[in-house]
Short mmCIF file of C-alpha atoms in Angstrom, two decimals:
data_model
loop_
_atom_site.label_atom_id
_atom_site.label_comp_id
_atom_site.label_asym_id
_atom_site.label_seq_id
_atom_site.Cartn_x
_atom_site.Cartn_y
_atom_site.Cartn_z
CA UNK A 19 45.70 54.45 -8.48
CA UNK A 20 45.85 54.40 -4.41
CA UNK A 21 46.54 57.88 -4.56
CA UNK A 22 43.47 58.69 -6.89
CA UNK A 23 41.03 56.22 -5.11
CA UNK A 24 41.79 58.34 -1.81
CA UNK A 25 40.94 62.36 -3.22
CA UNK A 26 37.67 60.89 -5.16
CA UNK A 27 36.43 59.50 -2.14
CA UNK A 28 37.04 61.88 0.01
CA UNK A 29 36.41 64.65 -2.11
CA UNK A 30 32.88 62.76 -2.91
CA UNK A 31 32.51 60.99 -0.95
CA UNK A 32 32.84 57.77 -2.59
CA UNK A 33 33.61 54.42 -2.73
CA UNK A 34 36.71 54.18 -5.52
CA UNK A 35 37.77 50.93 -6.37
CA UNK A 36 41.14 50.23 -7.81
CA UNK A 37 42.43 46.82 -10.33
CA UNK A 38 45.97 46.25 -11.72
CA UNK A 39 46.07 45.28 -15.81
CA UNK A 40 48.28 44.66 -18.38
CA UNK A 41 45.61 44.33 -20.92
CA UNK A 42 47.57 42.67 -23.78
CA UNK A 43 47.87 39.56 -21.50
CA UNK A 44 45.08 37.14 -21.69
CA UNK A 45 45.20 36.25 -18.20
CA UNK A 46 44.40 39.88 -16.89
CA UNK A 47 41.95 40.49 -20.07
CA UNK A 48 39.64 37.62 -18.50
CA UNK A 49 40.60 38.11 -14.94
CA UNK A 50 38.74 42.17 -15.57
CA UNK A 51 36.26 40.48 -18.09
CA UNK A 52 35.63 38.65 -14.35
CA UNK A 53 35.02 41.08 -12.92
CA UNK A 54 32.85 42.92 -14.81
CA UNK A 55 30.22 40.28 -15.18
CA UNK A 56 30.03 40.15 -11.69
CA UNK A 57 26.56 40.56 -11.29
CA UNK A 58 27.01 41.45 -6.57
CA UNK A 59 28.75 44.34 -7.84
CA UNK A 60 27.61 45.23 -11.25
CA UNK A 61 28.26 48.06 -13.45
CA UNK A 62 26.35 51.05 -14.70
CA UNK A 63 29.28 51.88 -16.85
CA UNK A 64 32.33 50.64 -19.22
CA UNK A 65 34.49 51.97 -21.40
CA UNK A 66 37.68 50.72 -22.66
CA UNK A 67 39.99 53.14 -23.12
CA UNK A 68 43.49 51.60 -22.81
CA UNK A 69 45.53 52.01 -25.90
CA UNK A 70 49.42 53.59 -26.91
CA UNK A 71 50.47 54.88 -30.00
CA UNK A 72 51.98 53.63 -32.94
CA UNK A 73 54.84 56.24 -34.83
CA UNK A 74 56.61 53.28 -37.28
CA UNK A 75 54.49 52.18 -40.97
CA UNK A 76 53.80 48.90 -40.89
CA UNK A 77 57.02 47.61 -42.78
CA UNK A 78 59.67 48.02 -39.53
CA UNK A 79 59.55 44.40 -39.09
CA UNK A 80 61.61 45.33 -35.95
CA UNK A 81 58.73 47.19 -34.60
CA UNK A 82 56.29 43.21 -35.25
CA UNK A 83 56.19 42.47 -30.90
CA UNK A 84 54.95 46.16 -30.62
CA UNK A 85 51.86 45.83 -33.55
CA UNK A 86 51.03 42.58 -32.65
CA UNK A 87 50.75 43.71 -28.38
CA UNK A 88 48.47 47.20 -29.28
CA UNK A 89 46.45 43.99 -31.20
CA UNK A 90 46.08 42.38 -27.43
CA UNK A 91 45.29 46.11 -26.02
CA UNK A 92 43.56 47.67 -28.27
CA UNK A 93 41.28 45.14 -30.55
CA UNK A 94 41.73 41.75 -28.46
CA UNK A 95 40.51 43.19 -24.87
CA UNK A 96 37.98 45.55 -26.50
CA UNK A 97 36.34 42.01 -27.33
CA UNK A 98 36.52 40.20 -24.77
CA UNK A 99 35.20 43.70 -22.35
CA UNK A 100 32.89 44.88 -24.56
CA UNK A 101 31.66 41.05 -24.53
CA UNK A 102 31.67 40.91 -21.04
CA UNK A 103 29.68 44.34 -20.30
CA UNK A 104 27.09 43.14 -22.82
CA UNK A 105 26.25 40.01 -21.11
CA UNK A 106 26.02 41.58 -18.05
CA UNK A 107 24.79 44.62 -19.09
CA UNK A 108 21.59 42.82 -21.08
CA UNK A 109 20.73 40.69 -18.15
CA UNK A 110 20.41 43.48 -16.29
CA UNK A 111 18.70 45.43 -19.39
CA UNK A 112 20.65 48.86 -18.60
CA UNK A 113 24.06 49.86 -18.94
CA UNK A 114 26.82 52.21 -21.33
CA UNK A 115 29.67 50.48 -23.32
CA UNK A 116 31.97 53.58 -24.54
CA UNK A 117 34.85 51.75 -26.76
CA UNK A 118 37.30 54.58 -27.64
CA UNK A 119 37.86 54.69 -31.12
CA UNK A 120 39.74 57.44 -32.96
CA UNK A 121 39.41 60.20 -36.23
CA UNK A 122 42.65 57.96 -36.67
CA UNK A 123 40.58 55.20 -38.27
CA UNK A 124 39.03 57.25 -41.13
CA UNK A 125 42.61 56.78 -42.59
CA UNK A 126 45.56 54.85 -43.48
CA UNK A 127 48.52 55.82 -41.14
CA UNK A 128 49.77 52.26 -40.28
CA UNK A 129 48.74 49.96 -37.87
CA UNK A 130 46.82 52.02 -35.80
CA UNK A 131 44.74 53.63 -38.11
CA UNK A 132 43.66 50.00 -38.62
CA UNK A 133 43.56 48.87 -35.36
CA UNK A 134 41.14 52.16 -34.01
CA UNK A 135 38.66 51.41 -37.78
CA UNK A 136 38.25 47.88 -36.30
CA UNK A 137 37.55 48.95 -33.04
CA UNK A 138 34.85 52.23 -34.23
CA UNK A 139 33.34 49.06 -36.16
CA UNK A 140 33.28 46.17 -33.36
CA UNK A 141 31.11 48.65 -31.75
CA UNK A 142 28.91 49.57 -34.68
CA UNK A 143 28.23 45.52 -34.56
CA UNK A 144 27.85 44.84 -30.31
CA UNK A 145 25.72 47.48 -30.57
CA UNK A 146 23.73 45.80 -33.17
CA UNK A 147 23.83 43.11 -31.01
CA UNK A 148 22.36 44.71 -27.56
CA UNK A 149 19.72 46.96 -29.36
CA UNK A 150 16.34 46.25 -27.74
CA UNK A 151 18.11 45.50 -24.64
CA UNK A 152 18.55 48.70 -22.99
CA UNK A 153 22.06 48.64 -23.16
CA UNK A 154 23.87 51.36 -25.66
CA UNK A 155 27.22 51.18 -27.32
CA UNK A 156 28.84 54.38 -28.52
CA UNK A 157 32.44 54.32 -30.47
CA UNK A 158 34.02 57.72 -29.05
CA UNK A 159 36.42 58.90 -32.33
CA UNK A 160 38.41 62.31 -30.82
CA UNK A 161 41.02 64.16 -32.78
CA UNK A 162 44.25 65.65 -30.87
CA UNK A 163 43.54 65.48 -27.15
CA UNK A 164 45.51 67.45 -24.68
CA UNK A 165 46.76 65.16 -22.72
CA UNK A 166 50.72 63.02 -22.74
CA UNK A 167 49.84 61.01 -24.71
CA UNK A 168 51.63 62.35 -28.45
CA UNK A 169 54.89 62.68 -25.87
CA UNK A 170 54.91 59.43 -24.79
CA UNK A 171 54.41 57.56 -28.50
CA UNK A 172 56.66 59.68 -29.62
CA UNK A 173 54.89 61.97 -31.34
CA UNK A 174 56.26 65.48 -32.10
CA UNK A 175 52.58 67.64 -32.44
CA UNK A 176 53.49 70.55 -30.56
CA UNK A 177 53.83 72.35 -33.61
CA UNK A 178 49.72 71.85 -34.57
CA UNK A 179 47.79 74.44 -34.66
CA UNK A 180 45.64 75.47 -31.58
CA UNK A 181 41.80 75.07 -33.42
CA UNK A 182 42.61 70.80 -33.72
CA UNK A 183 42.66 70.40 -29.86
CA UNK A 184 40.37 69.31 -28.05
CA UNK A 185 40.20 69.65 -23.86
CA UNK A 186 39.70 67.10 -21.84
CA UNK A 187 36.60 68.03 -19.81
CA UNK A 188 35.27 68.57 -23.53
CA UNK A 189 35.73 65.29 -25.10
CA UNK A 190 33.92 63.54 -21.73
CA UNK A 191 31.24 65.82 -21.38
CA UNK A 192 30.33 65.37 -24.84
CA UNK A 193 31.09 61.78 -24.63
CA UNK A 194 29.15 60.71 -21.82
CA UNK A 195 26.50 62.79 -22.99
CA UNK A 196 26.29 60.98 -26.54
CA UNK A 197 26.10 57.82 -24.72
CA UNK A 198 23.09 58.93 -22.13
CA UNK A 199 21.45 59.34 -25.55
CA UNK A 200 22.15 55.94 -26.63
CA UNK A 201 24.42 57.44 -29.83
CA UNK A 202 26.74 54.57 -31.66
CA UNK A 203 29.43 57.41 -31.88
CA UNK A 204 30.34 60.16 -30.21
CA UNK A 205 32.83 62.33 -32.03
CA UNK A 206 33.61 66.40 -30.17
CA UNK A 207 33.95 69.44 -30.86
CA UNK A 208 32.42 70.69 -34.08
CA UNK A 209 35.24 71.59 -35.75
CA UNK A 210 36.13 67.06 -35.31
CA UNK A 211 32.83 66.41 -36.62
CA UNK A 212 33.29 68.72 -40.01
CA UNK A 213 36.59 66.79 -40.60
CA UNK A 214 35.09 63.16 -40.05
CA UNK A 215 31.88 64.60 -42.42
CA UNK A 216 35.19 65.97 -44.56
CA UNK A 217 36.36 62.12 -44.22
CA UNK A 218 33.01 60.17 -45.05
CA UNK A 219 32.13 61.74 -48.46
CA UNK A 220 35.78 63.19 -49.03
CA UNK A 221 36.66 61.15 -52.40
CA UNK A 222 39.20 57.88 -51.69
CA UNK A 223 41.69 58.74 -53.63
CA UNK A 224 42.28 62.52 -50.94
CA UNK A 225 41.97 60.15 -47.90
CA UNK A 226 45.22 58.68 -49.15
CA UNK A 227 47.40 61.13 -50.39
CA UNK A 228 46.59 62.71 -47.46
CA UNK A 229 48.18 59.53 -45.38
CA UNK A 230 50.72 59.05 -47.08
CA UNK A 231 51.33 62.61 -46.24
CA UNK A 232 51.21 62.69 -43.04
CA UNK A 233 52.84 59.33 -42.43
CA UNK A 234 56.14 61.03 -44.52
CA UNK A 235 55.37 63.51 -41.75
CA UNK A 236 56.05 61.62 -39.39
CA UNK A 237 59.12 59.61 -40.80
CA UNK A 238 61.12 61.88 -41.11
CA UNK A 239 60.70 63.52 -37.61
#
């Protein structure tokens, strides 16, 4: 992080502040929330992007601690930091909050779908509470993005066709443009917007069937 900060400072002539925290720990959540609410150092943007993949099923008891950690990092931390950002920004009358949810929130693939569905609904709720304050909340719902995320999660994705992948640059620009326009949701690229339209209007029985097939394919790997 220090190396990246130095690179940004040298390249763009800006000042970069770095903070290290484990967002599975309540004390660290509160420490970051306190920084976010520091009116002497106001933030115009807060992006809740911390998270990790969950390959295991909800039936595997040996992963209960991992699932609990996922709830801490991708639900409770988002709740606490999003609330801190909302309060601080509302006092100033402006600000942008982006919470990274997922297209997986529209299907039923284990606890990952569940926590991302929570993130999406929380973003909508926070946005409604902040309506009229000058602060907007955007839920980012990407599909498969070209990062090391899947490799770290133990999900083999190399066999997926190129059309499903999103470049990080496209995702970031789309998300920031959506947030600047005050949109409640950002779905990068036309292909994933189409996929979420299908998910929205498809019969629930189809989504359940698709989710079972996807979960079963991961078990085999």
